Amino acid sequence: MTALIGEAAAEVGAEARSTGSRTRGPRTSTRRSRRVRYALTVLAFLLPSAVPLLLFVLGPMVAAAWISLTEWNLLAPAEWVGFENYANLLTDPETADVFLHTLYYIVGYLPLVYVGGLAIALALNTALRGRTVLRGVYFLPVITSWIVVALVWRWLLNPSNGVVNTVLAWFGIDGPGWWTDPAWAMPSIILASAWKDLGFVMVILLAGLQAIDPELLDAARVDGAGWWRRLFSVTLPLLSPATFFVIVISLINGFQVFDQVYAMTGGGPGGATQVVVQQIYDLTFRYGKAGEASALSWLLFVVILAVTVIQIRGQRKWVNYG
Amino acid sequence: MAETTLAPTTARTGGIRRRTDAARAALARSVVLHVVMVLGALAMFFPFYWTVVTSLTPGSGLSSTPSLIPADASLEAYQRLFADLPFARVVGNSLLLATITTLAQLFTSATAAYAFSRLPFRGRTVVFGIYLATMMIPLQVLVVPLFAELRAWGLVDTYLGALLPTLAAAFGVFLLRQAMNQVPFELDEAAALDGAGHFRIFWTVILPNIRPALATLAVFAFMGSWNSFLWPLVVLRSPELQTLPVALAGLQGQYTTQWDIVMAGSVVSILPMLAIYLFAQKYVIQGVANTGLK
């Protein structure tokens, strides 16, 4: 419907413009109608995206703030409780737990994908034979869905007859229970996630590496700098914008980790991998506490926003935009 | 690593003997690097291989680990997948939703990008800022009110309910605006002199000039929809309306130990994306690389 109106308005606008360029009469009525038609043109181009964004992003965002101030089980009418949900969340030790589990995920995941992605990017940035094919293979997990990644790794890390423990057994190692063991469940999720995202980080860092002027590295080499020295004194400082981007995006995504947790452990065993979003989902759809869930989701949003703003503020100290 | 093959002959200072030593060392390093990278690629690829092998080994997981090369490969798991479950329907649902989402996002992103690139109006910077800000809002914050909203409209458990929130995305607007800004304004002016209005300029001048960006967005929109989980999980309840990721997650609960069936479902879910990826690899990788640079 909006699209139809939009098209009609756009045609009117186009007409206005073309007639406007032919007849030069500066009569105020034509000028005004031209302005109206231009405004209609602008609206015609904007509304197809503005209406969905208003209805399905900005509107619900505001609604979530309101819901977070109520007690609501999705069925009975919502009951106004003020800031009680926030007060409950902030005093509930479970809240600290779910944030700590999320942090555990991030702290394990980020160094793994960054160092791994950087190593692969550095190697692919040399005159390697078959680098396009290699890059394609390393990138392959990125296009796979989190659910498939979770299922495949559940199977690879199956405690009884998964391939990883089978291979470990060949060497006489008694493999751990992986996602069935509270101590190993989060490492299992981290491993699967790093496998999926390694290629993404690699491509971003590779693009950053290719933007570095080779003459700078040559100059460092002539000055007698070895490989490690050149990496830390030339490459990494020049790569800092790409590194910054990887860290910002990884933290935003890391705080929102859900799909792979849901499919690999569902937050278990014994709540060992209960992350923030899993908690939001459970509060809403299992315990009928939509108000508390909305409060937690706003809390999460504020944390993500704060972390992102702090990074943008802090980037001046270490990010080098040449 | 970096200098092994790129370095010309910086060993000029030494004699011929030293140069051949250096060349030999460089060659050795290059061979080691190639071997390591190929082994790494094999390790990265192994989970995919193992998924396929498992899906072809009937009874996997019940008692045994499949062998690396299946002795008697069988498509039994695939047959059961499509016979016991409405799996063909599920694949169809995912295809339908992903296709409509992709077309809708191409349309809504391109029109908005044109406004932000070519149609100056008061407050444009602010409006564009609001668009970008919507990228920061996590889906989790929206899930509860979105669910309530669509339930009030009677759209829970319908295709429309799954589709509506995916019709527009600020990421696409951002990507296409960036591409449109690189199309020379002289082209519009020439078309305008020929009497073309904005709609015609948009369609015949701008869009043909940003085809690579449109391809990138198409792949990302399709992939986003094909792989999306949380929203379809929440809004689609009936088994015959479910999408692949949701059905796969359910499959796992249903066939806890029958890994051949779960892996067959995973293979079915990977294949279409793999086909698109092989076809449009350049646009996917370029798209990711560009998001990092801007």
Coordinates of C-alpha atoms in Angstrom, one line a residue:
Chain A
M1 CA 0.0 0.0 0.0
T2 CA 2.7 2.5 1.0
A3 CA 4.7 1.3 -1.9
L4 CA 1.8 2.1 -4.3
I5 CA 1.3 5.6 -2.9
G6 CA 5.0 6.1 -2.9
E7 CA 5.3 5.3 -6.6
A8 CA 2.4 7.5 -7.6
A9 CA 3.9 10.4 -5.5
A10 CA 7.3 9.8 -7.1
E11 CA 5.9 10.1 -10.6
V12 CA 4.2 13.3 -9.6
G13 CA 7.4 14.6 -8.2
A14 CA 9.4 13.7 -11.3
E15 CA 6.8 15.5 -13.5
A16 CA 7.1 18.6 -11.3
R17 CA 10.8 18.6 -11.8
S18 CA 10.8 18.2 -15.5
T19 CA 8.1 20.8 -16.1
G20 CA 9.9 23.0 -13.7
S21 CA 13.1 23.0 -15.7
R22 CA 11.3 23.9 -18.9
T23 CA 8.9 26.7 -17.8
R24 CA 10.9 29.3 -16.0
G25 CA 8.0 31.5 -14.8
P26 CA 8.9 32.5 -11.2
R27 CA 5.2 32.7 -10.2
T28 CA 4.9 31.9 -6.5
S29 CA 2.0 29.4 -6.9
T30 CA 4.1 27.2 -9.2
R31 CA 7.1 27.6 -6.9
R32 CA 5.0 26.5 -3.9
S33 CA 3.4 23.5 -5.7
R34 CA 6.9 22.6 -6.8
R35 CA 8.1 22.6 -3.2
V36 CA 5.1 20.4 -2.2
R37 CA 5.8 18.0 -5.0
Y38 CA 9.5 17.8 -4.0
A39 CA 8.4 17.1 -0.4
L40 CA 6.2 14.3 -1.8
T41 CA 9.1 12.9 -3.8
V42 CA 11.3 12.8 -0.7
L43 CA 8.5 11.1 1.3
A44 CA 7.9 8.6 -1.5
F45 CA 11.6 7.5 -1.3
L46 CA 11.7 7.5 2.5
L47 CA 8.4 6.0 3.5
P48 CA 9.0 2.4 2.3
S49 CA 11.8 2.1 4.9
A50 CA 10.7 4.6 7.5
V51 CA 7.3 3.0 8.1
P52 CA 8.7 -0.5 8.9
L53 CA 11.5 0.9 11.0
L54 CA 9.0 3.0 13.0
L55 CA 6.5 0.2 13.5
F56 CA 8.9 -2.6 14.1
V57 CA 12.1 -1.1 15.7
L58 CA 11.6 2.4 17.2
G59 CA 8.0 1.8 18.4
P60 CA 8.7 -1.5 20.1
M61 CA 11.9 0.0 21.6
V62 CA 9.7 2.6 23.4
A63 CA 7.1 0.0 24.2
A64 CA 9.8 -2.2 25.8
A65 CA 10.7 0.6 28.1
W66 CA 7.1 0.9 29.2
I67 CA 6.7 -2.9 29.5
S68 CA 9.8 -3.0 31.7
L69 CA 7.9 -0.8 34.2
T70 CA 5.0 -3.3 34.5
E71 CA 4.3 -6.8 35.7
W72 CA 3.0 -8.8 32.7
N73 CA 2.7 -12.4 31.8
L74 CA 1.8 -11.7 28.1
L75 CA -1.8 -12.7 28.8
A76 CA -3.5 -10.8 31.7
P77 CA -3.5 -7.0 31.5
A78 CA -0.1 -5.5 32.4
E79 CA 0.1 -4.0 35.9
W80 CA 2.2 -0.9 36.6
V81 CA 5.0 -1.5 39.1
G82 CA 7.4 1.4 38.5
F83 CA 11.0 0.5 38.8
E84 CA 10.4 -2.7 40.8
N85 CA 11.6 -5.0 38.0
Y86 CA 14.9 -3.1 37.8
A87 CA 15.2 -3.2 41.6
N88 CA 14.6 -6.9 41.6
L89 CA 17.1 -7.5 38.9
L90 CA 19.8 -5.5 40.5
T91 CA 19.5 -7.3 43.8
D92 CA 19.0 -10.8 42.3
P93 CA 22.3 -12.7 42.3
E94 CA 21.1 -14.5 39.2
T95 CA 21.5 -11.3 37.2
A96 CA 25.1 -11.1 38.1
D97 CA 25.5 -14.7 37.2
V98 CA 24.0 -14.3 33.7
F99 CA 26.2 -11.3 33.0
L100 CA 29.3 -13.1 34.3
H101 CA 28.5 -16.1 32.0
T102 CA 28.2 -13.7 29.1
L103 CA 31.5 -12.1 30.1
Y104 CA 33.1 -15.5 30.3
Y105 CA 32.0 -16.2 26.7
I106 CA 33.4 -12.9 25.5
V107 CA 36.7 -13.2 27.3
G108 CA 37.2 -16.7 25.8
Y109 CA 36.0 -16.0 22.4
L110 CA 37.5 -12.6 21.5
P111 CA 41.3 -13.4 21.9
L112 CA 40.7 -16.7 20.1
V113 CA 39.1 -15.2 16.9
Y114 CA 41.4 -12.2 16.9
V115 CA 44.7 -14.0 17.2
G116 CA 43.5 -16.8 14.9
G117 CA 42.0 -14.4 12.4
L118 CA 45.2 -12.3 12.4
A119 CA 47.5 -15.3 11.9
I120 CA 45.4 -16.4 8.9
A121 CA 45.1 -12.9 7.5
L122 CA 48.9 -12.4 7.7
A123 CA 49.6 -15.7 6.0
L124 CA 47.0 -14.9 3.2
N125 CA 48.5 -11.5 2.7
T126 CA 51.7 -13.1 1.4
A127 CA 52.2 -14.5 -2.2
L128 CA 50.6 -17.7 -1.2
R129 CA 49.6 -20.2 -3.9
G130 CA 45.8 -20.9 -3.9
R131 CA 45.1 -18.1 -1.5
T132 CA 41.7 -17.5 -3.0
V133 CA 40.7 -21.1 -2.4
L134 CA 42.1 -21.1 1.1
R135 CA 40.3 -17.8 1.9
G136 CA 37.1 -19.3 0.6
V137 CA 37.5 -22.4 2.9
Y138 CA 38.4 -20.4 6.0
F139 CA 35.3 -18.2 5.3
L140 CA 32.9 -21.1 4.8
P141 CA 31.6 -21.4 8.4
V142 CA 30.6 -17.7 8.3
I143 CA 27.7 -18.4 5.9
T144 CA 26.5 -21.3 8.1
S145 CA 23.6 -20.7 10.5
W146 CA 24.4 -20.7 14.3
I147 CA 21.9 -23.5 14.7
V148 CA 23.8 -25.7 12.3
V149 CA 27.1 -24.8 13.9
A150 CA 25.7 -25.7 17.3
L151 CA 24.3 -29.0 16.2
V152 CA 27.5 -30.0 14.3
W153 CA 29.7 -29.1 17.3
R154 CA 27.3 -30.9 19.7
W155 CA 28.0 -34.0 17.6
L156 CA 31.8 -33.4 17.2
L157 CA 32.0 -32.9 20.9
N158 CA 29.7 -35.7 21.9
P159 CA 31.1 -37.2 25.1
S160 CA 30.5 -40.8 24.3
N161 CA 31.1 -41.2 20.5
G162 CA 31.9 -37.8 19.2
V163 CA 34.9 -37.7 16.9
V164 CA 37.0 -35.4 19.2
N165 CA 36.8 -37.8 22.1
T166 CA 37.3 -40.8 19.8
V167 CA 40.5 -39.3 18.5
L168 CA 41.6 -38.3 22.0
A169 CA 41.0 -41.9 23.1
W170 CA 43.5 -43.1 20.4
F171 CA 46.1 -41.3 22.3
G172 CA 44.9 -42.7 25.6
I173 CA 43.3 -39.4 26.7
D174 CA 40.0 -39.6 28.4
G175 CA 38.1 -36.7 26.8
P176 CA 35.9 -34.4 29.0
G177 CA 32.1 -34.4 28.9
W178 CA 32.2 -31.2 26.9
W179 CA 28.7 -29.6 26.7
T180 CA 27.4 -32.1 29.3
D181 CA 29.9 -31.0 31.9
P182 CA 29.3 -27.7 33.7
A183 CA 33.0 -26.9 33.6
W184 CA 33.4 -27.7 29.9
A185 CA 30.1 -26.4 28.5
M186 CA 31.1 -22.8 28.0
P187 CA 34.5 -23.7 26.4
S188 CA 32.5 -25.9 24.0
I189 CA 30.3 -23.0 23.0
I190 CA 33.4 -20.7 22.7
L191 CA 35.1 -23.3 20.5
A192 CA 32.1 -23.6 18.2
S193 CA 31.6 -19.8 18.0
A194 CA 35.3 -19.1 17.3
W195 CA 35.2 -21.7 14.4
K196 CA 32.2 -19.9 12.9
D197 CA 33.5 -16.4 13.2
L198 CA 37.2 -16.9 12.4
G199 CA 36.7 -16.3 8.7
F200 CA 34.7 -13.1 9.3
V201 CA 37.5 -11.6 11.5
M202 CA 40.1 -12.8 9.0
V203 CA 38.5 -11.0 6.0
I204 CA 38.2 -7.7 7.9
L205 CA 41.8 -7.9 9.1
L206 CA 43.0 -8.9 5.6
A207 CA 41.3 -5.9 4.1
G208 CA 43.1 -3.8 6.7
L209 CA 46.5 -5.4 5.9
Q210 CA 46.0 -4.9 2.2
A211 CA 45.6 -1.2 2.8
I212 CA 49.0 -0.9 4.5
D213 CA 51.7 0.7 2.3
P214 CA 54.3 -2.0 1.6
E215 CA 57.0 0.7 1.5
L216 CA 56.7 1.3 5.2
L217 CA 57.4 -2.4 5.9
D218 CA 60.3 -2.3 3.5
A219 CA 61.7 0.7 5.2
A220 CA 61.5 -1.1 8.6
R221 CA 63.2 -4.1 7.0
V222 CA 66.1 -2.0 5.7
D223 CA 66.4 -0.5 9.2
G224 CA 67.0 -4.1 10.4
A225 CA 63.7 -4.8 12.1
G226 CA 62.9 -8.5 12.3
W227 CA 59.5 -10.1 11.6
W228 CA 58.1 -9.7 15.2
R229 CA 59.4 -6.2 15.5
R230 CA 57.8 -5.2 12.2
L231 CA 54.5 -6.9 13.3
F232 CA 54.3 -5.0 16.6
S233 CA 55.9 -1.7 15.5
V234 CA 54.5 -1.3 12.0
T235 CA 51.8 -3.7 11.0
L236 CA 49.7 -3.7 14.2
P237 CA 49.6 0.1 14.7
L238 CA 48.6 0.5 11.1
L239 CA 46.0 -2.2 11.4
S240 CA 44.4 -0.6 14.5
P241 CA 41.3 0.7 12.7
A242 CA 40.4 -2.8 11.6
T243 CA 41.3 -4.2 15.0
F244 CA 39.1 -1.5 16.6
F245 CA 36.2 -2.5 14.3
V246 CA 36.6 -6.2 15.1
I247 CA 36.6 -5.5 18.9
V248 CA 33.6 -3.2 18.8
I249 CA 31.5 -5.6 16.7
S250 CA 32.6 -8.7 18.6
L251 CA 31.6 -7.1 21.9
I252 CA 28.2 -6.0 20.6
N253 CA 27.6 -9.5 19.2
G254 CA 29.2 -11.2 22.2
F255 CA 26.8 -9.6 24.7
Q256 CA 23.9 -10.7 22.6
V257 CA 25.1 -14.3 22.3
F258 CA 22.0 -16.6 22.1
D259 CA 21.4 -18.9 19.1
Q260 CA 24.3 -21.2 19.7
V261 CA 23.8 -21.4 23.5
Y262 CA 20.1 -22.2 23.0
A263 CA 20.9 -25.0 20.6
M264 CA 24.0 -26.4 22.3
T265 CA 23.1 -26.3 25.9
G266 CA 19.9 -24.3 26.4
G267 CA 21.7 -22.6 29.3
G268 CA 22.7 -25.8 31.0
P269 CA 24.0 -28.0 32.4
G270 CA 22.8 -26.6 35.8
G271 CA 22.7 -23.1 34.5
A272 CA 26.4 -23.1 33.7
T273 CA 25.9 -21.4 30.3
Q274 CA 22.8 -19.3 31.2
V275 CA 23.7 -16.1 29.3
V276 CA 21.8 -12.8 29.4
V277 CA 19.6 -13.3 26.3
Q278 CA 18.9 -16.9 27.2
Q279 CA 17.6 -15.5 30.5
I280 CA 15.5 -12.9 28.7
Y281 CA 14.0 -15.7 26.5
D282 CA 13.3 -17.9 29.5
L283 CA 11.8 -15.1 31.6
T284 CA 9.4 -14.2 28.8
F285 CA 8.3 -17.5 27.3
R286 CA 8.9 -20.0 30.2
Y287 CA 8.2 -18.0 33.3
G288 CA 5.7 -15.5 31.9
K289 CA 7.7 -12.5 33.3
A290 CA 7.6 -10.2 30.3
G291 CA 8.1 -7.1 32.4
E292 CA 11.2 -8.4 34.1
A293 CA 12.5 -9.7 30.7
S294 CA 12.0 -6.2 29.2
A295 CA 13.9 -4.6 32.1
L296 CA 16.7 -7.1 31.6
S297 CA 16.8 -6.4 27.9
W298 CA 17.0 -2.6 28.5
L299 CA 19.8 -3.3 31.1
L300 CA 21.7 -5.3 28.4
F301 CA 21.2 -2.5 25.9
V302 CA 22.5 0.1 28.3
V303 CA 25.6 -2.1 29.0
I304 CA 26.2 -2.6 25.3
L305 CA 25.8 1.1 24.6
A306 CA 28.1 2.1 27.5
V307 CA 30.8 -0.4 26.4
T308 CA 30.6 0.8 22.8
V309 CA 30.8 4.5 23.8
I310 CA 33.7 3.9 26.1
Q311 CA 35.6 2.2 23.2
I312 CA 34.8 5.0 20.8
R313 CA 36.0 7.5 23.5
G314 CA 39.1 5.5 24.2
Q315 CA 40.1 4.8 20.6
R316 CA 42.0 8.1 20.3
K317 CA 44.6 6.6 22.6
W318 CA 45.5 3.6 20.4
V319 CA 43.7 3.7 17.0
N320 CA 45.8 5.2 14.2
Y321 CA 43.8 6.5 11.3
G322 CA 47.0 7.6 9.5
Chain B
M1 CA 56.0 -14.6 7.4
A2 CA 55.2 -11.6 5.3
E3 CA 58.6 -11.1 3.8
T4 CA 59.3 -14.7 2.7
T5 CA 58.0 -14.3 -0.8
L6 CA 57.5 -10.6 -1.2
A7 CA 61.1 -9.7 -0.4
P8 CA 63.1 -9.2 -3.6
T9 CA 66.8 -9.5 -2.9
T10 CA 67.5 -7.5 0.2
A11 CA 70.4 -9.9 0.7
R12 CA 72.4 -7.8 -1.8
T13 CA 75.0 -7.0 0.9
G14 CA 76.3 -10.5 1.0
G15 CA 78.0 -12.6 -1.7
I16 CA 76.4 -15.1 -4.0
R17 CA 76.8 -17.8 -1.4
R18 CA 74.8 -15.9 1.2
R19 CA 72.1 -15.1 -1.3
T20 CA 71.5 -18.7 -2.1
D21 CA 71.4 -19.5 1.6
A22 CA 68.8 -16.8 2.1
A23 CA 66.8 -18.0 -0.9
R24 CA 66.9 -21.5 0.4
A25 CA 65.7 -20.3 3.8
A26 CA 62.9 -18.3 2.2
L27 CA 61.9 -21.3 0.1
A28 CA 61.8 -23.5 3.3
R29 CA 59.7 -20.9 5.1
S30 CA 57.3 -20.7 2.2
V31 CA 56.9 -24.5 2.0
V32 CA 56.2 -24.6 5.8
L33 CA 53.7 -21.8 5.5
H34 CA 51.8 -23.5 2.6
V35 CA 51.7 -26.8 4.6
V36 CA 50.4 -25.1 7.7
M37 CA 47.8 -23.1 5.8
V38 CA 46.5 -26.2 4.0
L39 CA 46.4 -28.2 7.2
G40 CA 44.5 -25.3 8.9
A41 CA 42.0 -25.2 6.0
L42 CA 41.5 -28.9 6.2
A43 CA 40.8 -28.6 10.0
M44 CA 38.3 -25.8 9.3
F45 CA 36.7 -27.9 6.7
F46 CA 36.6 -31.1 8.7
P47 CA 33.3 -30.3 10.6
F48 CA 31.5 -30.0 7.2
Y49 CA 33.0 -33.2 6.0
W50 CA 32.0 -35.0 9.2
T51 CA 28.5 -33.6 8.9
V52 CA 28.1 -35.1 5.4
V53 CA 29.7 -38.5 6.4
T54 CA 27.4 -38.8 9.4
S55 CA 24.3 -38.0 7.4
L56 CA 25.3 -40.8 5.0
T57 CA 25.9 -43.4 7.8
P58 CA 22.6 -44.9 9.0
G59 CA 22.3 -45.3 12.7
S60 CA 25.1 -42.9 13.5
G61 CA 25.4 -42.0 17.1
L62 CA 23.2 -44.8 18.5
S63 CA 26.2 -47.0 19.3
S64 CA 29.1 -46.0 17.2
T65 CA 31.2 -43.3 15.7
P66 CA 30.9 -43.3 11.8
S67 CA 34.1 -44.2 10.0
L68 CA 36.0 -41.5 8.2
I69 CA 35.1 -43.0 4.8
P70 CA 31.6 -44.5 5.0
A71 CA 31.7 -48.2 3.9
D72 CA 28.1 -48.4 2.9
A73 CA 26.8 -44.9 2.4
S74 CA 23.0 -44.5 2.3
L75 CA 20.5 -41.7 1.8
E76 CA 18.2 -43.3 4.4
A77 CA 18.5 -40.4 6.8
Y78 CA 17.4 -38.0 4.1
Q79 CA 14.4 -40.2 3.2
R80 CA 13.3 -40.3 6.8
L81 CA 13.8 -36.6 7.2
F82 CA 11.4 -35.9 4.3
A83 CA 9.0 -38.7 5.1
D84 CA 8.6 -38.4 8.9
L85 CA 8.5 -34.6 9.0
P86 CA 7.0 -31.8 6.9
F87 CA 10.7 -31.1 6.0
A88 CA 10.0 -30.2 2.3
R89 CA 7.5 -27.7 3.6
V90 CA 10.0 -26.3 6.1
V91 CA 12.6 -25.8 3.3
G92 CA 9.9 -24.1 1.2
N93 CA 9.0 -21.8 4.1
S94 CA 12.7 -20.7 4.5
L95 CA 13.0 -20.2 0.8
L96 CA 9.8 -18.1 0.6
L97 CA 10.6 -15.9 3.6
A98 CA 14.3 -15.4 2.5
T99 CA 13.2 -14.4 -1.0
I100 CA 10.6 -12.0 0.0
T101 CA 12.8 -10.4 2.7
T102 CA 15.6 -10.0 0.2
L103 CA 13.4 -8.3 -2.4
A104 CA 11.8 -6.1 0.2
Q105 CA 15.1 -5.0 1.7
L106 CA 16.5 -4.3 -1.8
F107 CA 13.5 -2.0 -2.5
T108 CA 13.3 -0.3 0.9
S109 CA 17.1 0.2 1.2
A110 CA 17.6 1.5 -2.3
T111 CA 14.8 4.0 -2.1
A112 CA 15.9 5.3 1.3
A113 CA 19.6 5.4 0.1
Y114 CA 18.5 7.5 -2.9
A115 CA 16.8 10.0 -0.6
F116 CA 19.9 10.2 1.7
S117 CA 22.3 10.5 -1.3
R118 CA 20.4 12.6 -3.8
L119 CA 17.5 14.4 -2.2
P120 CA 18.6 17.2 0.1
F121 CA 16.0 18.1 2.7
R122 CA 16.0 19.8 6.1
G123 CA 16.9 17.5 8.9
R124 CA 18.3 14.9 6.6
T125 CA 21.4 14.3 8.7
V126 CA 19.3 13.8 11.8
V127 CA 17.0 11.3 10.1
F128 CA 20.0 9.4 8.7
G129 CA 21.4 9.3 12.3
I130 CA 18.2 7.8 13.6
Y131 CA 18.4 5.2 10.8
L132 CA 21.9 4.3 11.9
A133 CA 20.9 4.2 15.5
T134 CA 18.3 1.5 14.8
M135 CA 21.3 -0.8 13.9
M136 CA 22.4 -0.6 17.5
I137 CA 19.2 -1.8 19.0
P138 CA 19.4 -5.5 19.7
L139 CA 16.6 -7.7 18.6
Q140 CA 16.2 -9.1 22.1
V141 CA 15.0 -5.7 23.4
L142 CA 12.3 -5.8 20.7
V143 CA 11.1 -9.4 20.9
V144 CA 8.5 -9.0 23.7
P145 CA 6.8 -5.8 22.4
L146 CA 7.0 -7.0 18.8
F147 CA 5.4 -10.3 19.8
A148 CA 2.6 -8.4 21.6
E149 CA 2.1 -6.0 18.6
L150 CA 1.8 -8.7 16.1
R151 CA -0.4 -10.8 18.3
A152 CA -2.7 -7.7 18.6
W153 CA -2.9 -7.7 14.8
G154 CA -3.6 -11.4 14.8
L155 CA -0.3 -12.1 12.9
V156 CA 1.4 -14.5 15.3
D157 CA 1.9 -17.9 13.6
T158 CA 1.6 -16.4 10.1
Y159 CA 4.1 -15.8 7.3
L160 CA 3.3 -12.1 7.4
G161 CA 4.1 -11.9 11.1
A162 CA 7.5 -13.5 10.4
L163 CA 8.1 -11.1 7.5
L164 CA 7.0 -7.7 8.6
P165 CA 9.9 -6.9 11.0
T166 CA 12.4 -7.9 8.3
L167 CA 11.2 -5.7 5.5
A168 CA 13.6 -2.8 6.2
A169 CA 17.0 -2.7 7.7
A170 CA 19.3 0.2 8.3
F171 CA 22.4 -1.8 7.3
G172 CA 21.2 -2.0 3.7
V173 CA 20.4 1.8 3.6
F174 CA 23.9 2.5 4.9
L175 CA 25.5 0.1 2.4
L176 CA 23.6 1.4 -0.7
R177 CA 24.0 5.1 0.3
Q178 CA 27.7 4.6 0.4
A179 CA 27.6 3.1 -3.1
M180 CA 25.3 5.8 -4.5
N181 CA 27.6 8.5 -3.2
Q182 CA 30.3 7.2 -5.4
V183 CA 28.2 7.5 -8.6
P184 CA 29.1 10.8 -10.2
F185 CA 26.4 13.5 -9.8
E186 CA 27.1 14.6 -13.4
L187 CA 25.2 11.5 -14.5
D188 CA 22.1 12.6 -12.8
E189 CA 22.5 16.1 -14.1
A190 CA 22.8 14.8 -17.7
A191 CA 19.7 12.7 -17.2
A192 CA 17.8 15.6 -15.7
L193 CA 18.7 17.8 -18.7
D194 CA 17.1 15.2 -20.8
G195 CA 13.9 15.6 -18.8
A196 CA 14.2 12.7 -16.4
G197 CA 12.7 13.0 -13.0
H198 CA 13.9 11.5 -9.8
F199 CA 12.1 8.3 -10.2
R200 CA 13.6 7.7 -13.7
I201 CA 17.1 8.8 -12.5
F202 CA 16.8 6.4 -9.6
W203 CA 15.8 3.5 -11.9
T204 CA 17.9 4.1 -15.0
V205 CA 20.9 5.9 -13.8
I206 CA 21.6 5.1 -10.1
L207 CA 20.5 1.5 -9.8
P208 CA 22.5 0.1 -12.8
N209 CA 25.6 1.8 -11.4
I210 CA 25.5 0.2 -8.0
R211 CA 24.9 -3.4 -9.1
P212 CA 27.8 -4.8 -7.0
A213 CA 26.5 -3.2 -3.8
L214 CA 23.0 -4.5 -4.6
A215 CA 24.4 -8.0 -5.1
T216 CA 26.2 -7.7 -1.7
L217 CA 23.0 -6.6 0.0
A218 CA 21.0 -9.3 -1.7
V219 CA 23.4 -12.0 -0.4
F220 CA 23.4 -10.6 3.1
A221 CA 19.7 -10.1 3.3
F222 CA 19.1 -13.7 2.1
M223 CA 21.7 -15.1 4.5
G224 CA 20.2 -13.1 7.4
S225 CA 16.8 -14.4 6.8
W226 CA 17.9 -18.0 6.0
N227 CA 19.9 -18.2 9.2
S228 CA 17.7 -16.1 11.5
F229 CA 16.5 -17.9 14.6
L230 CA 15.1 -15.9 17.5
W231 CA 12.2 -14.1 15.7
P232 CA 11.0 -17.2 13.7
L233 CA 11.3 -19.2 16.9
V234 CA 9.1 -16.8 18.8
V235 CA 6.5 -15.9 16.1
L236 CA 6.0 -19.2 14.2
R237 CA 4.4 -21.9 16.3
S238 CA 2.9 -24.5 13.9
P239 CA 5.3 -27.2 12.7
E240 CA 4.2 -26.6 9.1
L241 CA 5.1 -22.9 9.2
Q242 CA 8.5 -23.3 10.8
T243 CA 11.8 -22.3 9.1
L244 CA 14.9 -24.5 8.8
P245 CA 16.9 -23.3 11.8
V246 CA 13.9 -23.6 14.1
A247 CA 12.9 -27.0 12.8
L248 CA 16.6 -28.2 13.1
A249 CA 16.7 -27.1 16.7
G250 CA 13.5 -29.0 17.3
L251 CA 14.8 -32.0 15.4
Q252 CA 17.6 -32.3 17.9
G253 CA 15.1 -32.6 20.8
Q254 CA 13.1 -35.2 18.8
Y255 CA 16.0 -37.4 17.7
T256 CA 18.3 -36.9 20.6
T257 CA 20.8 -39.7 19.6
Q258 CA 20.0 -40.1 15.9
W259 CA 22.8 -37.9 14.6
D260 CA 22.4 -39.1 11.0
I261 CA 19.0 -37.4 10.8
V262 CA 20.1 -34.2 12.5
M263 CA 23.2 -34.0 10.3
A264 CA 21.1 -34.7 7.2
G265 CA 18.9 -31.7 8.2
S266 CA 22.0 -29.6 8.6
V267 CA 23.3 -30.5 5.2
V268 CA 20.0 -29.6 3.6
S269 CA 20.2 -26.2 5.5
I270 CA 23.8 -25.5 4.3
L271 CA 23.4 -26.4 0.7
P272 CA 21.4 -23.4 -0.7
M273 CA 23.6 -20.9 1.2
L274 CA 26.7 -22.8 -0.1
A275 CA 25.4 -22.5 -3.7
I276 CA 24.8 -18.8 -3.3
Y277 CA 28.2 -18.4 -1.7
L278 CA 30.1 -20.2 -4.5
F279 CA 28.2 -18.1 -7.0
A280 CA 28.7 -14.7 -5.3
Q281 CA 31.8 -15.3 -3.2
K282 CA 33.3 -12.0 -4.4
Y283 CA 30.4 -9.9 -3.3
V284 CA 30.2 -11.6 0.1
I285 CA 33.8 -11.2 1.0
Q286 CA 34.0 -7.7 -0.5
G287 CA 30.9 -6.8 1.5
V288 CA 32.5 -8.0 4.8
A289 CA 35.8 -6.3 4.0
N290 CA 34.0 -3.0 3.2
T291 CA 32.0 -2.9 6.4
G292 CA 35.4 -3.1 8.2
L293 CA 36.9 -0.2 6.3
K294 CA 34.1 2.3 6.7

